[in-house]
């Protein structure tokens, strides 16, 4: 028994000894597992500089041990707002005795300052999230020392300076977020070293230049957000090999598929304002699983091919993508899941199919600003769609079509501007306000309270003005917040109340002056930014950027309210313009072209915004009900009355004479308005002032029809004025009719005819002015333009589309007669526009031999088809021949005749055919081209040679030419040299003559056939209607 007792005591003593030995070891381990002291000090310093600390809670207390509680228990940082600022630690170092900080989050706390140098002491970081703060200065280069970093998010901060190239050292990085910062350089080549990168967010960050070639190594990239930057060049072909790119939330991705031609089949990119050149050639069924496609790509050309195969699409936006295709090519009935379809601001042709009505889920449809034709779809009045069909070429079946639309459901239609006769002389509105506002100058502003939907309009009860809204905030689909209120006091303005409301739009906001008396007006637009606060918070980082048009003329490009206000919100900005009202109608258009931020301070905050507007006459109106009342000045009125009495008798005779003249001019103007097209009528005095009395220094070119002058109207618009020679004069009514018909012919690739002047014996035509002059100057002259291959291809394609419209699509069929490089003008975006079409109809047919002789003698013979040059036989195939010559000039960089070369190379056609027969067609290309698309170049050369066949029956229609250039139609592999010999008809011009290039349009002549097969300007008997004015975008 004692022995058993002794044994028990021995066991108990042993247990006590063991426990006493174990407890100190456990306690020692607990005390030893502490945060690296260098990192603890660094963390305290970082948060101290930023004025932040951990929330006082049992979870984590920075005053105690950092790596404890929530920092080590797996709580996690993402999505946990109670753990912010927050860290995560790993305590497995040195036998579980040392903890290192691996994750740091300081998210959306509006921290003000810079990235402290102490951050570089947190060397074990794998995760760093500093989004949504107000951190300034450059990102330090030591950021590249975090070799273990996998997630680096520094977006929504006003960082500046260049992006450090040391970021390329973070080879374990799988997410890099630097959106909505303010960098000032290109993307470093070193970013291509991030071979594990899956997500890259660089939108709205100020980057410029091309995408680095090293991005081809980012094989794992899934998401790329790159909108609202100033990237240049073409999207590199290597994006086609990044096969992991996929559709993700909010569609901020690129989906690119390589093609055999080296172009991209689909560039799916949330890239509003994306400056790169993109070609959307084909959208294939590979993307059938996508539920959304969003694109806003400029400087390219695109197709609608295979969209009908994407049966899972719910949202399709290809807005302002230069899509050029026929709507009939799309099987829209397959898109059963489609909710929103936006194909606006493109070059889409064809008719709107009724099959759209079979799409039960479709809510929003926008086909505005295209080239759609045919009868206006009758189903538009039967549907509950948010519908926008403005600015197309529809034909009205009956006058009743103008009155069928239900009120405030659809957007304004093409004929809206023709519905009102003049009855007022002013338009004033306090935008978004529900109360009348009287300004400090006693000006009364109308209320503007109607909350417009995604595609709707409102007209005042007196029909004095209207407003329309187009666009839907895709990030905030249920929001209708287009009217904002503010109780702030505004700076820099006497009428603060005028700015406490504003109207905003997701895309396109228009105000219309209806029934205005014709004349010159002052248009005042007033703005103030009331969404982004003037605080050092990330909410203040928003940028609102849009364009301003008045009467179709671009007045402000990339207009930024806060920038104009010196970087301040709640500060009034006043813009004043002069505008001419000639049809009792005025339009103010605020257009979002895709630039600026989209999601600050929350989703769906972007697009144009305006606080107030006024349109007042610069003349004494004859109507009273629209003029704002001012304080009366009895003395001034009495003086005027007395002066008028004294001078009245002396003026009677002059008034009598002037009245007769004005009646005659009014009758001519009314005749013009009664005709299709309704071009503007300018006075001779107005154009004389615009051209500085037709000064020789303003001459842009000289041709067979007379000189062309550059001018500037009083409203600031630049114009080109063609002064027709005396021999061109017709009867005034016939002249008016021809000009009206010509002005109705409108296409993206045709120079727009604004109007004419028929004062006295002078006939003047007023055209839009194209800043980059003529194609021949760009190719052969002293122009500073450098046309790369992409630009030349788009120019050739644009010329072909313009001619296709003239020959086959316009209700007025036109044979141009004088297609040549000097008759192709280039706008600021290098979009080609064919000029001088239809002018032959302004001349008598019995003078056709003189015009043809002029063509032969003045630099046009190299463009003349053989049958026209030798026999005067004219069809549209003569234009096809000339197009082929221009295409060869564009790709070769040389004119059709160059007497400085050796004899066998003088004539472009002979030289090109020689190289083609020698199996060396690519030698035709301009040696100045540093790079080009081989397949595309061969296609252009083959098409050009087909167009210059000797027989007109062997030349294709221009629509076929477009199809061949875009790859939609096959091009014959072998083309035979025509039987004609160039030298047989070049003698018509003379061996020693030479041509010079002009700065605008060197020759403005158009030939006239002696044996006419096709009337060059004939009105189709079965088509009537009005063509809409297409404004720049």
PDB file of C-alpha atoms in Angstrom, residues 814-940:
ATOM      1  CA  UNK A 814     -24.258  62.109-109.529  1.00  0.00           C
ATOM      2  CA  UNK A 815     -21.322  61.378-111.827  1.00  0.00           C
ATOM      3  CA  UNK A 816     -18.477  63.473-110.476  1.00  0.00           C
ATOM      4  CA  UNK A 817     -16.458  63.828-113.727  1.00  0.00           C
ATOM      5  CA  UNK A 818     -13.267  65.180-112.138  1.00  0.00           C
ATOM      6  CA  UNK A 819     -12.048  62.840-109.418  1.00  0.00           C
ATOM      7  CA  UNK A 820      -8.422  63.643-108.636  1.00  0.00           C
ATOM      8  CA  UNK A 821      -6.191  64.142-105.615  1.00  0.00           C
ATOM      9  CA  UNK A 822      -6.735  67.916-105.533  1.00  0.00           C
ATOM     10  CA  UNK A 823     -10.500  67.360-105.315  1.00  0.00           C
ATOM     11  CA  UNK A 824     -10.152  65.232-102.189  1.00  0.00           C
ATOM     12  CA  UNK A 825      -9.914  67.286 -98.986  1.00  0.00           C
ATOM     13  CA  UNK A 826      -8.852  66.137 -95.520  1.00  0.00           C
ATOM     14  CA  UNK A 827     -10.335  67.206 -92.203  1.00  0.00           C
ATOM     15  CA  UNK A 828      -8.542  67.312 -88.869  1.00  0.00           C
ATOM     16  CA  UNK A 829      -8.912  63.542 -88.444  1.00  0.00           C
ATOM     17  CA  UNK A 830      -7.677  62.932 -92.016  1.00  0.00           C
ATOM     18  CA  UNK A 831     -11.159  61.848 -93.024  1.00  0.00           C
ATOM     19  CA  UNK A 832     -11.304  62.293 -96.811  1.00  0.00           C
ATOM     20  CA  UNK A 833     -14.094  64.337 -98.355  1.00  0.00           C
ATOM     21  CA  UNK A 834     -14.745  64.478-102.089  1.00  0.00           C
ATOM     22  CA  UNK A 835     -15.323  68.025-103.291  1.00  0.00           C
ATOM     23  CA  UNK A 836     -16.828  69.703-106.366  1.00  0.00           C
ATOM     24  CA  UNK A 837     -19.499  67.143-107.154  1.00  0.00           C
ATOM     25  CA  UNK A 838     -22.509  68.275-109.169  1.00  0.00           C
ATOM     26  CA  UNK A 839     -21.157  71.609-110.362  1.00  0.00           C
ATOM     27  CA  UNK A 840     -21.498  70.775-114.051  1.00  0.00           C
ATOM     28  CA  UNK A 841     -25.261  71.224-113.785  1.00  0.00           C
ATOM     29  CA  UNK A 842     -24.679  74.917-113.052  1.00  0.00           C
ATOM     30  CA  UNK A 843     -23.425  75.366-116.628  1.00  0.00           C
ATOM     31  CA  UNK A 844     -25.051  75.189-120.017  1.00  0.00           C
ATOM     32  CA  UNK A 845     -24.638  71.894-121.839  1.00  0.00           C
ATOM     33  CA  UNK A 846     -23.563  73.693-125.028  1.00  0.00           C
ATOM     34  CA  UNK A 847     -20.379  74.700-123.219  1.00  0.00           C
ATOM     35  CA  UNK A 848     -19.395  71.142-122.385  1.00  0.00           C
ATOM     36  CA  UNK A 849     -16.607  71.080-124.970  1.00  0.00           C
ATOM     37  CA  UNK A 850     -14.964  74.034-123.230  1.00  0.00           C
ATOM     38  CA  UNK A 851     -15.071  72.256-119.867  1.00  0.00           C
ATOM     39  CA  UNK A 852     -13.664  69.043-121.279  1.00  0.00           C
ATOM     40  CA  UNK A 853     -10.899  71.003-122.980  1.00  0.00           C
ATOM     41  CA  UNK A 854     -10.102  72.628-119.647  1.00  0.00           C
ATOM     42  CA  UNK A 855      -9.846  69.230-117.993  1.00  0.00           C
ATOM     43  CA  UNK A 856      -7.412  68.059-120.622  1.00  0.00           C
ATOM     44  CA  UNK A 857      -5.318  71.197-120.470  1.00  0.00           C
ATOM     45  CA  UNK A 858      -5.214  71.638-116.688  1.00  0.00           C
ATOM     46  CA  UNK A 859      -3.773  68.627-114.922  1.00  0.00           C
ATOM     47  CA  UNK A 860      -6.815  66.361-115.175  1.00  0.00           C
ATOM     48  CA  UNK A 861      -5.944  64.301-118.248  1.00  0.00           C
ATOM     49  CA  UNK A 862      -4.034  61.774-116.167  1.00  0.00           C
ATOM     50  CA  UNK A 863      -7.284  60.948-114.417  1.00  0.00           C
ATOM     51  CA  UNK A 864      -9.544  60.840-117.476  1.00  0.00           C
ATOM     52  CA  UNK A 865     -10.873  57.499-118.624  1.00  0.00           C
ATOM     53  CA  UNK A 866      -9.952  56.760-122.261  1.00  0.00           C
ATOM     54  CA  UNK A 867     -13.550  56.761-123.496  1.00  0.00           C
ATOM     55  CA  UNK A 868     -14.164  60.156-121.908  1.00  0.00           C
ATOM     56  CA  UNK A 869     -10.910  61.761-123.001  1.00  0.00           C
ATOM     57  CA  UNK A 870     -11.072  60.510-126.596  1.00  0.00           C
ATOM     58  CA  UNK A 871     -14.813  60.382-127.347  1.00  0.00           C
ATOM     59  CA  UNK A 872     -16.526  62.425-124.617  1.00  0.00           C
ATOM     60  CA  UNK A 873     -18.426  59.304-123.491  1.00  0.00           C
ATOM     61  CA  UNK A 874     -19.344  59.692-119.831  1.00  0.00           C
ATOM     62  CA  UNK A 875     -20.718  57.199-117.313  1.00  0.00           C
ATOM     63  CA  UNK A 876     -20.041  56.600-113.650  1.00  0.00           C
ATOM     64  CA  UNK A 877     -17.268  54.244-114.788  1.00  0.00           C
ATOM     65  CA  UNK A 878     -15.210  57.338-115.672  1.00  0.00           C
ATOM     66  CA  UNK A 879     -15.167  58.128-111.956  1.00  0.00           C
ATOM     67  CA  UNK A 880     -14.108  54.540-111.244  1.00  0.00           C
ATOM     68  CA  UNK A 881     -11.122  54.954-113.570  1.00  0.00           C
ATOM     69  CA  UNK A 882     -10.116  58.218-111.903  1.00  0.00           C
ATOM     70  CA  UNK A 883     -10.468  56.618-108.479  1.00  0.00           C
ATOM     71  CA  UNK A 884      -8.030  53.900-109.520  1.00  0.00           C
ATOM     72  CA  UNK A 885      -5.467  56.539-110.474  1.00  0.00           C
ATOM     73  CA  UNK A 886      -5.948  58.417-107.177  1.00  0.00           C
ATOM     74  CA  UNK A 887      -5.565  55.148-105.237  1.00  0.00           C
ATOM     75  CA  UNK A 888      -2.262  54.474-106.990  1.00  0.00           C
ATOM     76  CA  UNK A 889      -1.114  58.006-106.232  1.00  0.00           C
ATOM     77  CA  UNK A 890      -1.980  57.539-102.568  1.00  0.00           C
ATOM     78  CA  UNK A 891      -0.058  54.285-102.160  1.00  0.00           C
ATOM     79  CA  UNK A 892       2.919  55.331-104.297  1.00  0.00           C
ATOM     80  CA  UNK A 893       3.291  58.889-103.066  1.00  0.00           C
ATOM     81  CA  UNK A 894       3.800  60.192-106.614  1.00  0.00           C
ATOM     82  CA  UNK A 895       1.538  62.044-109.021  1.00  0.00           C
ATOM     83  CA  UNK A 896       0.112  60.458-112.153  1.00  0.00           C
ATOM     84  CA  UNK A 897       2.612  62.406-114.277  1.00  0.00           C
ATOM     85  CA  UNK A 898       6.155  63.310-113.247  1.00  0.00           C
ATOM     86  CA  UNK A 899       8.298  64.816-116.019  1.00  0.00           C
ATOM     87  CA  UNK A 900      11.361  64.812-113.766  1.00  0.00           C
ATOM     88  CA  UNK A 901      11.667  61.035-114.143  1.00  0.00           C
ATOM     89  CA  UNK A 902      13.135  59.093-117.028  1.00  0.00           C
ATOM     90  CA  UNK A 903      10.742  58.603-119.905  1.00  0.00           C
ATOM     91  CA  UNK A 904       9.507  55.102-119.080  1.00  0.00           C
ATOM     92  CA  UNK A 905       8.579  56.168-115.540  1.00  0.00           C
ATOM     93  CA  UNK A 906       6.896  59.515-116.276  1.00  0.00           C
ATOM     94  CA  UNK A 907       3.371  58.148-116.318  1.00  0.00           C
ATOM     95  CA  UNK A 908       2.159  56.453-113.146  1.00  0.00           C
ATOM     96  CA  UNK A 909      -0.098  53.923-114.871  1.00  0.00           C
ATOM     97  CA  UNK A 910       2.590  52.695-117.232  1.00  0.00           C
ATOM     98  CA  UNK A 911       5.105  52.450-114.405  1.00  0.00           C
ATOM     99  CA  UNK A 912       2.679  50.644-112.062  1.00  0.00           C
ATOM    100  CA  UNK A 913       1.608  48.160-114.727  1.00  0.00           C
ATOM    101  CA  UNK A 914       5.247  47.474-115.508  1.00  0.00           C
ATOM    102  CA  UNK A 915       6.045  46.601-111.900  1.00  0.00           C
ATOM    103  CA  UNK A 916       2.916  44.503-111.656  1.00  0.00           C
ATOM    104  CA  UNK A 917       3.823  42.475-114.745  1.00  0.00           C
ATOM    105  CA  UNK A 918       7.319  42.006-113.298  1.00  0.00           C
ATOM    106  CA  UNK A 919       5.696  40.406-110.217  1.00  0.00           C
ATOM    107  CA  UNK A 920       6.922  43.266-108.033  1.00  0.00           C
ATOM    108  CA  UNK A 921       3.722  45.142-107.138  1.00  0.00           C
ATOM    109  CA  UNK A 922       4.939  46.156-103.678  1.00  0.00           C
ATOM    110  CA  UNK A 923       7.624  48.288-105.311  1.00  0.00           C
ATOM    111  CA  UNK A 924       4.778  50.631-106.197  1.00  0.00           C
ATOM    112  CA  UNK A 925       4.511  51.608-102.519  1.00  0.00           C
ATOM    113  CA  UNK A 926       5.919  54.910-101.330  1.00  0.00           C
ATOM    114  CA  UNK A 927       9.436  54.347 -99.928  1.00  0.00           C
ATOM    115  CA  UNK A 928       8.503  56.823 -97.172  1.00  0.00           C
ATOM    116  CA  UNK A 929       6.189  54.205 -95.664  1.00  0.00           C
ATOM    117  CA  UNK A 930       8.107  52.693 -92.765  1.00  0.00           C
ATOM    118  CA  UNK A 931       5.603  49.886 -92.285  1.00  0.00           C
ATOM    119  CA  UNK A 932       2.465  48.638 -93.981  1.00  0.00           C
ATOM    120  CA  UNK A 933       0.048  45.751 -94.056  1.00  0.00           C
ATOM    121  CA  UNK A 934       1.212  43.567 -96.927  1.00  0.00           C
ATOM    122  CA  UNK A 935      -2.113  41.864 -97.602  1.00  0.00           C
ATOM    123  CA  UNK A 936      -3.946  45.176 -97.484  1.00  0.00           C
ATOM    124  CA  UNK A 937      -1.407  46.879 -99.752  1.00  0.00           C
ATOM    125  CA  UNK A 938      -1.651  44.147-102.387  1.00  0.00           C
ATOM    126  CA  UNK A 939      -5.425  44.341-102.235  1.00  0.00           C
ATOM    127  CA  UNK A 940      -5.412  48.102-102.816  1.00  0.00           C
TER     128      UNK A 940
END
